[in-house]
CSV table of C-alpha atoms in Angstrom, one decimal:
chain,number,residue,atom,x,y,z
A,1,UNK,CA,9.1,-14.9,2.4
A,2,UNK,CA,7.1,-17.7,0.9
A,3,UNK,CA,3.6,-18.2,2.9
A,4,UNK,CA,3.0,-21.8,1.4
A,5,UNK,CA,6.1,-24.3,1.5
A,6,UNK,CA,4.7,-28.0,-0.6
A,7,UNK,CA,6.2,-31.1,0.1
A,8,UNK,CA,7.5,-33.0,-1.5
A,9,UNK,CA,9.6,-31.2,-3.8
A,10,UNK,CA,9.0,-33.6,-6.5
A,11,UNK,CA,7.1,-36.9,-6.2
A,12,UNK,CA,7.4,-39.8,-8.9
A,13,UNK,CA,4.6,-42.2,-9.4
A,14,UNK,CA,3.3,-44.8,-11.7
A,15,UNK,CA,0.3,-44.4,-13.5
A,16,UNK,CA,-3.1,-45.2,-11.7
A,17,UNK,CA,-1.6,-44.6,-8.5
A,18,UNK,CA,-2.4,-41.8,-5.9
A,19,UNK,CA,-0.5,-38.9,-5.7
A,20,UNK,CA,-0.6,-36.8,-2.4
A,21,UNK,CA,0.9,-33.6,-2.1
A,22,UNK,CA,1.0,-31.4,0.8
A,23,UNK,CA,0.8,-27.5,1.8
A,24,UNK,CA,1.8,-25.5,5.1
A,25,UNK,CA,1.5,-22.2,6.1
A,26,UNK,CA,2.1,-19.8,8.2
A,27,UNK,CA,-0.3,-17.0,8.4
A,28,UNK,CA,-4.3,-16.9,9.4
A,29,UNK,CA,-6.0,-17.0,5.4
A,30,UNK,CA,-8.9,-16.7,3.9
A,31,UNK,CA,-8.5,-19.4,1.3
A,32,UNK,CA,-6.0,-21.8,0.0
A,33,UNK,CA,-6.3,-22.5,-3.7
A,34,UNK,CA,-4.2,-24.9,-5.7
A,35,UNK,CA,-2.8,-24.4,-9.1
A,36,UNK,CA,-1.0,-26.9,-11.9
A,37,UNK,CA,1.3,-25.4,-13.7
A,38,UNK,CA,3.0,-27.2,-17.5
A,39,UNK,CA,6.0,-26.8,-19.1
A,40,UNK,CA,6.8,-23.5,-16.7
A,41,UNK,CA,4.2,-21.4,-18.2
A,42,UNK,CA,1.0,-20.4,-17.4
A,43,UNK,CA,-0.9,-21.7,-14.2
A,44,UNK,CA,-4.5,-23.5,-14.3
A,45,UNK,CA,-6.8,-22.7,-11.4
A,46,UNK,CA,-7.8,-26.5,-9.9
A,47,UNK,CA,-9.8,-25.5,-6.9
A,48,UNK,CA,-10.4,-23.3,-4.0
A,49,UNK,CA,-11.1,-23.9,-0.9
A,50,UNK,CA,-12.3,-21.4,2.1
A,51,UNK,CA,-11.4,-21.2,5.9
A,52,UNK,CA,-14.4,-22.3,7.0
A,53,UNK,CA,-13.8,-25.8,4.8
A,54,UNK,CA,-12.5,-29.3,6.0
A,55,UNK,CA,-12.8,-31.1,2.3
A,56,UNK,CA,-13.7,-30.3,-1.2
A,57,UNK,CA,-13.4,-32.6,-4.2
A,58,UNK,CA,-13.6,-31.6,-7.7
A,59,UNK,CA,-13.1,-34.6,-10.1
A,60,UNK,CA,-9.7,-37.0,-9.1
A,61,UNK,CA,-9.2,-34.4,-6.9
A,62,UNK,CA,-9.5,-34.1,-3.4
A,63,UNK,CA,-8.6,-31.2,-1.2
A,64,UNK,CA,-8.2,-30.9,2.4
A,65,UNK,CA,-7.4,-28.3,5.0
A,66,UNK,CA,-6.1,-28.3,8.7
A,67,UNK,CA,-6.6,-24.4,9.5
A,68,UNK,CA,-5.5,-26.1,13.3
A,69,UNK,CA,-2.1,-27.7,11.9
A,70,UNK,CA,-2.1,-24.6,8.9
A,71,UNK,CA,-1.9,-27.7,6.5
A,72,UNK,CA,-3.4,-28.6,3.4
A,73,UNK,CA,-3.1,-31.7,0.9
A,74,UNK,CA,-4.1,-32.4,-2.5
A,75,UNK,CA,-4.6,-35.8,-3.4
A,76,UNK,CA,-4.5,-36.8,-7.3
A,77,UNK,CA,-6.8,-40.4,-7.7
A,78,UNK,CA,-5.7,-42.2,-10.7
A,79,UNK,CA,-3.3,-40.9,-11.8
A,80,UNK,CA,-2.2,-40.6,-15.5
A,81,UNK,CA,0.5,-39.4,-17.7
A,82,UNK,CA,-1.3,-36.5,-18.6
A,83,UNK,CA,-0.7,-35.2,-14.5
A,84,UNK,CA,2.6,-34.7,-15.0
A,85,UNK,CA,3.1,-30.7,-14.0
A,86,UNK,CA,3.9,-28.8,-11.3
A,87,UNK,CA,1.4,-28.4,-8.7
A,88,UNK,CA,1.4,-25.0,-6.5
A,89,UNK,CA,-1.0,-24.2,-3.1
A,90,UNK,CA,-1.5,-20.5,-2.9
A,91,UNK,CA,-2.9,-18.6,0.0
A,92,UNK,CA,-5.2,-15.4,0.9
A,93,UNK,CA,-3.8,-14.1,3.7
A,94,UNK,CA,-6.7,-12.9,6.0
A,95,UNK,CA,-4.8,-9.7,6.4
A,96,UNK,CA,-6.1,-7.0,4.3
A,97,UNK,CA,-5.9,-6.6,0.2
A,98,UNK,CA,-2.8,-8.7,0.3
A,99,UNK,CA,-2.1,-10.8,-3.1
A,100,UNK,CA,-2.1,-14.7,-3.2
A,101,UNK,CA,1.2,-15.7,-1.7
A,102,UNK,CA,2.6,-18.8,-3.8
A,103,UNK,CA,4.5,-21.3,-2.3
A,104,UNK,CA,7.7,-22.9,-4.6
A,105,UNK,CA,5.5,-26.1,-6.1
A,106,UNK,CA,5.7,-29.8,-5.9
A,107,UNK,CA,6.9,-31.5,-9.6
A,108,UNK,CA,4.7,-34.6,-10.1
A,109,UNK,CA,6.0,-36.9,-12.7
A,110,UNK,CA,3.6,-39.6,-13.8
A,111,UNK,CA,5.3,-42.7,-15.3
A,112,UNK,CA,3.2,-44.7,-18.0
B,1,UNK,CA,-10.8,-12.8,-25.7
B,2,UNK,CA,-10.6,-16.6,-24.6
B,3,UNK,CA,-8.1,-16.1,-22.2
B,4,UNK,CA,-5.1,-13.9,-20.7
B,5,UNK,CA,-3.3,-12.9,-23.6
B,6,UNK,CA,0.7,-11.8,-23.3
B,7,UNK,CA,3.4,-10.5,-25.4
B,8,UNK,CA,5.5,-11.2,-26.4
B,9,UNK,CA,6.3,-14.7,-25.3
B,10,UNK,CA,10.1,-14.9,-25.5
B,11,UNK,CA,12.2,-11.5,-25.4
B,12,UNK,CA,16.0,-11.6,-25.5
B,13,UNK,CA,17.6,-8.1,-24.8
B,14,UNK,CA,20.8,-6.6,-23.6
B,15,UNK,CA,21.9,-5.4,-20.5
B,16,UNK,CA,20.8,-2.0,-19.7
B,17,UNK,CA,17.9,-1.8,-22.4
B,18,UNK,CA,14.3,-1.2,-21.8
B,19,UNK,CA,11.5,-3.9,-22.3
B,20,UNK,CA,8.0,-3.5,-21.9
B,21,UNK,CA,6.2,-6.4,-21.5
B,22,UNK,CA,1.9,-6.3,-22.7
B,23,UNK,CA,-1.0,-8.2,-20.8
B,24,UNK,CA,-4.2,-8.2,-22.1
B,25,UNK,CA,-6.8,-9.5,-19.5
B,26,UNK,CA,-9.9,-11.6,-19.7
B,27,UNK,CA,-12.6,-9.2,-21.0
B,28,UNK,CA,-14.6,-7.5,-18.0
B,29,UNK,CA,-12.0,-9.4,-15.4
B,30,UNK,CA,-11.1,-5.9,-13.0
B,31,UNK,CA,-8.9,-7.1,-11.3
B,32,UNK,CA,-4.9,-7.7,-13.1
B,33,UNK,CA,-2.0,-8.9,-11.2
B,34,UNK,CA,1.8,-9.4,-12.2
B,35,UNK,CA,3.9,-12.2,-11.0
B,36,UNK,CA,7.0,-13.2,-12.5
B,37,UNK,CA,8.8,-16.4,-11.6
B,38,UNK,CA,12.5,-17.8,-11.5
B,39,UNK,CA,13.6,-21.0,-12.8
B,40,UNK,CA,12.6,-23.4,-10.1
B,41,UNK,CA,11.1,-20.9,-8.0
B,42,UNK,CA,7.6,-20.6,-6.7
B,43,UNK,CA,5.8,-17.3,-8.0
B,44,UNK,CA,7.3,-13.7,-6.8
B,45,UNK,CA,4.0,-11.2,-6.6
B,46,UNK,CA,5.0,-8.0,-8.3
B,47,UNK,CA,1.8,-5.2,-8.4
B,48,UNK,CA,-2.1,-5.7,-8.8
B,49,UNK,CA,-4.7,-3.8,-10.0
B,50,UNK,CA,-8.2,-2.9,-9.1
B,51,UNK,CA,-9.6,-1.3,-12.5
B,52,UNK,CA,-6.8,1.1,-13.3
B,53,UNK,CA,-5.5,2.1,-9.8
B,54,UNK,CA,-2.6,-0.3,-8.4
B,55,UNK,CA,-3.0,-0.4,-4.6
B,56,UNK,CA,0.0,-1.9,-3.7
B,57,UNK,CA,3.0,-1.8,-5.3
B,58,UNK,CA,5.3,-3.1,-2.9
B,59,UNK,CA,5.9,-5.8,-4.5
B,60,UNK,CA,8.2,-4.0,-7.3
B,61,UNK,CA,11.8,-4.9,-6.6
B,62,UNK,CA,12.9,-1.8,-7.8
B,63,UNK,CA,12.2,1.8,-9.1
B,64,UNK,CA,13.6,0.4,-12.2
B,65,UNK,CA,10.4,-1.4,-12.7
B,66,UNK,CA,6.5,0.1,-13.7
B,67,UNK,CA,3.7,-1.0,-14.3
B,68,UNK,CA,0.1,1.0,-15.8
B,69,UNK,CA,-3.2,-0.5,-16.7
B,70,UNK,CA,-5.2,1.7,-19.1
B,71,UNK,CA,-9.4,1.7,-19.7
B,72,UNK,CA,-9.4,-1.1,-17.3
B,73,UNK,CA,-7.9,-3.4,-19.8
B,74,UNK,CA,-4.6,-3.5,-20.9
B,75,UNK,CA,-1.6,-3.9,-18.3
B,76,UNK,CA,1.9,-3.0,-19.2
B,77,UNK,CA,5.1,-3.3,-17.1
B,78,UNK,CA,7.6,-1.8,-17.6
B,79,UNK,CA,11.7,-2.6,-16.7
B,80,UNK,CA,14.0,0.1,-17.3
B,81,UNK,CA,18.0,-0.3,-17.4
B,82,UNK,CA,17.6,-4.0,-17.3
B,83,UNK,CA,19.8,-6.3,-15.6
B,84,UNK,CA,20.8,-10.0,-15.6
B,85,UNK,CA,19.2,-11.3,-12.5
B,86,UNK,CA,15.6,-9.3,-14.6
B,87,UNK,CA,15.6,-12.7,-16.2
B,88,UNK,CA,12.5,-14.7,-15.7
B,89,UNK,CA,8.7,-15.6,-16.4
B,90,UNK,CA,6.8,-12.6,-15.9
B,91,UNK,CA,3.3,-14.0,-15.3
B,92,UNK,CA,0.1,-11.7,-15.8
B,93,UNK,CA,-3.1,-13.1,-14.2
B,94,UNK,CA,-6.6,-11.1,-14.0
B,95,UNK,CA,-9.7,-12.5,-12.0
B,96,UNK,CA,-13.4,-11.4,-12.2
B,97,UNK,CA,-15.5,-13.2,-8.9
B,98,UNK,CA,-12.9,-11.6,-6.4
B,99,UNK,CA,-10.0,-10.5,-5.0
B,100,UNK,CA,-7.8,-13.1,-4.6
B,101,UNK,CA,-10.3,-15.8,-6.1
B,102,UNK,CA,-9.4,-17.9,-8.9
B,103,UNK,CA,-6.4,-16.7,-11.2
B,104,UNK,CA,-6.7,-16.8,-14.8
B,105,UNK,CA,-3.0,-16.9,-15.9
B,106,UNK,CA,-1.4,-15.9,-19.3
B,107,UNK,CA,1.6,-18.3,-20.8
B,108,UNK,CA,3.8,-15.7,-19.6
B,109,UNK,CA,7.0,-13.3,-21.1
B,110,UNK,CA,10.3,-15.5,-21.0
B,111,UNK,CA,12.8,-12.2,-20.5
B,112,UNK,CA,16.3,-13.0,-21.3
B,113,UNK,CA,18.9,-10.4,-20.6
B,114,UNK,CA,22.3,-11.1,-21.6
């Protein structure tokens, strides 16, 4: 079963808006990391942040976590075309050598 | 290499035939793992590796499917007897700073089976 769930599904913005996506889970982790994905192909690691983390920014990005509320959300600052891709949280489960557990993606569509 | 290198990218076959799909990992990156991914759908973990020993492989859907890693390097995964609902991405990642930390992903083998 799916650890991470993202909401939205898909989320359509203008460009140099904010786009805020969001990630909840069910199980105790390690680390929540989130991924972009284009075209359906390979993934891009865009950050990763640990348990014992409240906020992380890297760039237009900015990364929370809620291990309280098992929550996460990625916020996109000015946004531009280039965005446009599917954005996945993936989790560490704190149990054991058990692989990142992917949740099923939000698709972020950035309109010039 | 620059990255995480797969082949090949497409792969059409029939029902019932044998594909191997080839990973090559970032250079010195130990650890490999195998995803593959439905159309629409988040990713499906498959098998990892720690050098050349795969700890967990329950991931496999079925006994139809293998997977080795040779030298430390080179992953193959192997589906026998293929079937139609075989058809996905098959995503090959390999990391170097840990388990589970940052995923270097490959473009991925689009298998088709007809």
């Amino acid at each position: 079963s799916q650890q991470g769930e993202e909401d939205p599904q898909a989320l359509s913005i203008q460009e140099g808006e904010n786009a805020t996506m969001n990630c909840s889970y069910k199980t105790s982790i390690n680390n929540l990391q989130w991924y972009r994905q284009n075209s359906g192909r390979g993934l891009v690691h865009l950050i990763l942040i640990r348990s014992n983390e409240r906020e992380k920014h890297s760039g237009r990005l900015r990364v929370t976590l809620d291990t309280s509320k098992k929550s996460s959300s990625l916020l996109i600052t000015a946004s531009r075309a280039a965005d446009t891709a599917s954005y996945f949280c993936a989790t560490d489960p704190h149990s054991g050598n058990t692989p990142l557990v992917f949740g099923k993606g939000t698709r972020l569509s950035v309109i010039a | 290499g620059a990255g995480v290198s797969q082949s090949p990218s497409n792969k059409v076959t029939e029902k019932g035939k044998d594909v191997e799909l080839r990973c090559d990992p970032i250079s010195g990156h130990t650890a490999l793992y195998w995803y593959r991914q439905s159309l629409g759908q988040g990713l499906e973990f498959l098998i990892y590796f720690q050098g050349n020993s795969a700890p967990d492989k329950s991931g496999l859907p079925s006994d139809r499917f293998s997977a080795e890693r040779t030298g430390g390097s080179v992953s193959t995964l192997t589906i026998q007897r293929t079937q139609q609902e075989d058809s996905a991405v098959y995503l090959c990642a390999s990391s170097s700073t840990g388990f589970n930390e940052k995923l270097f992903f490959g473009s991925g083998t689009q298998l088709s089976v007809l």
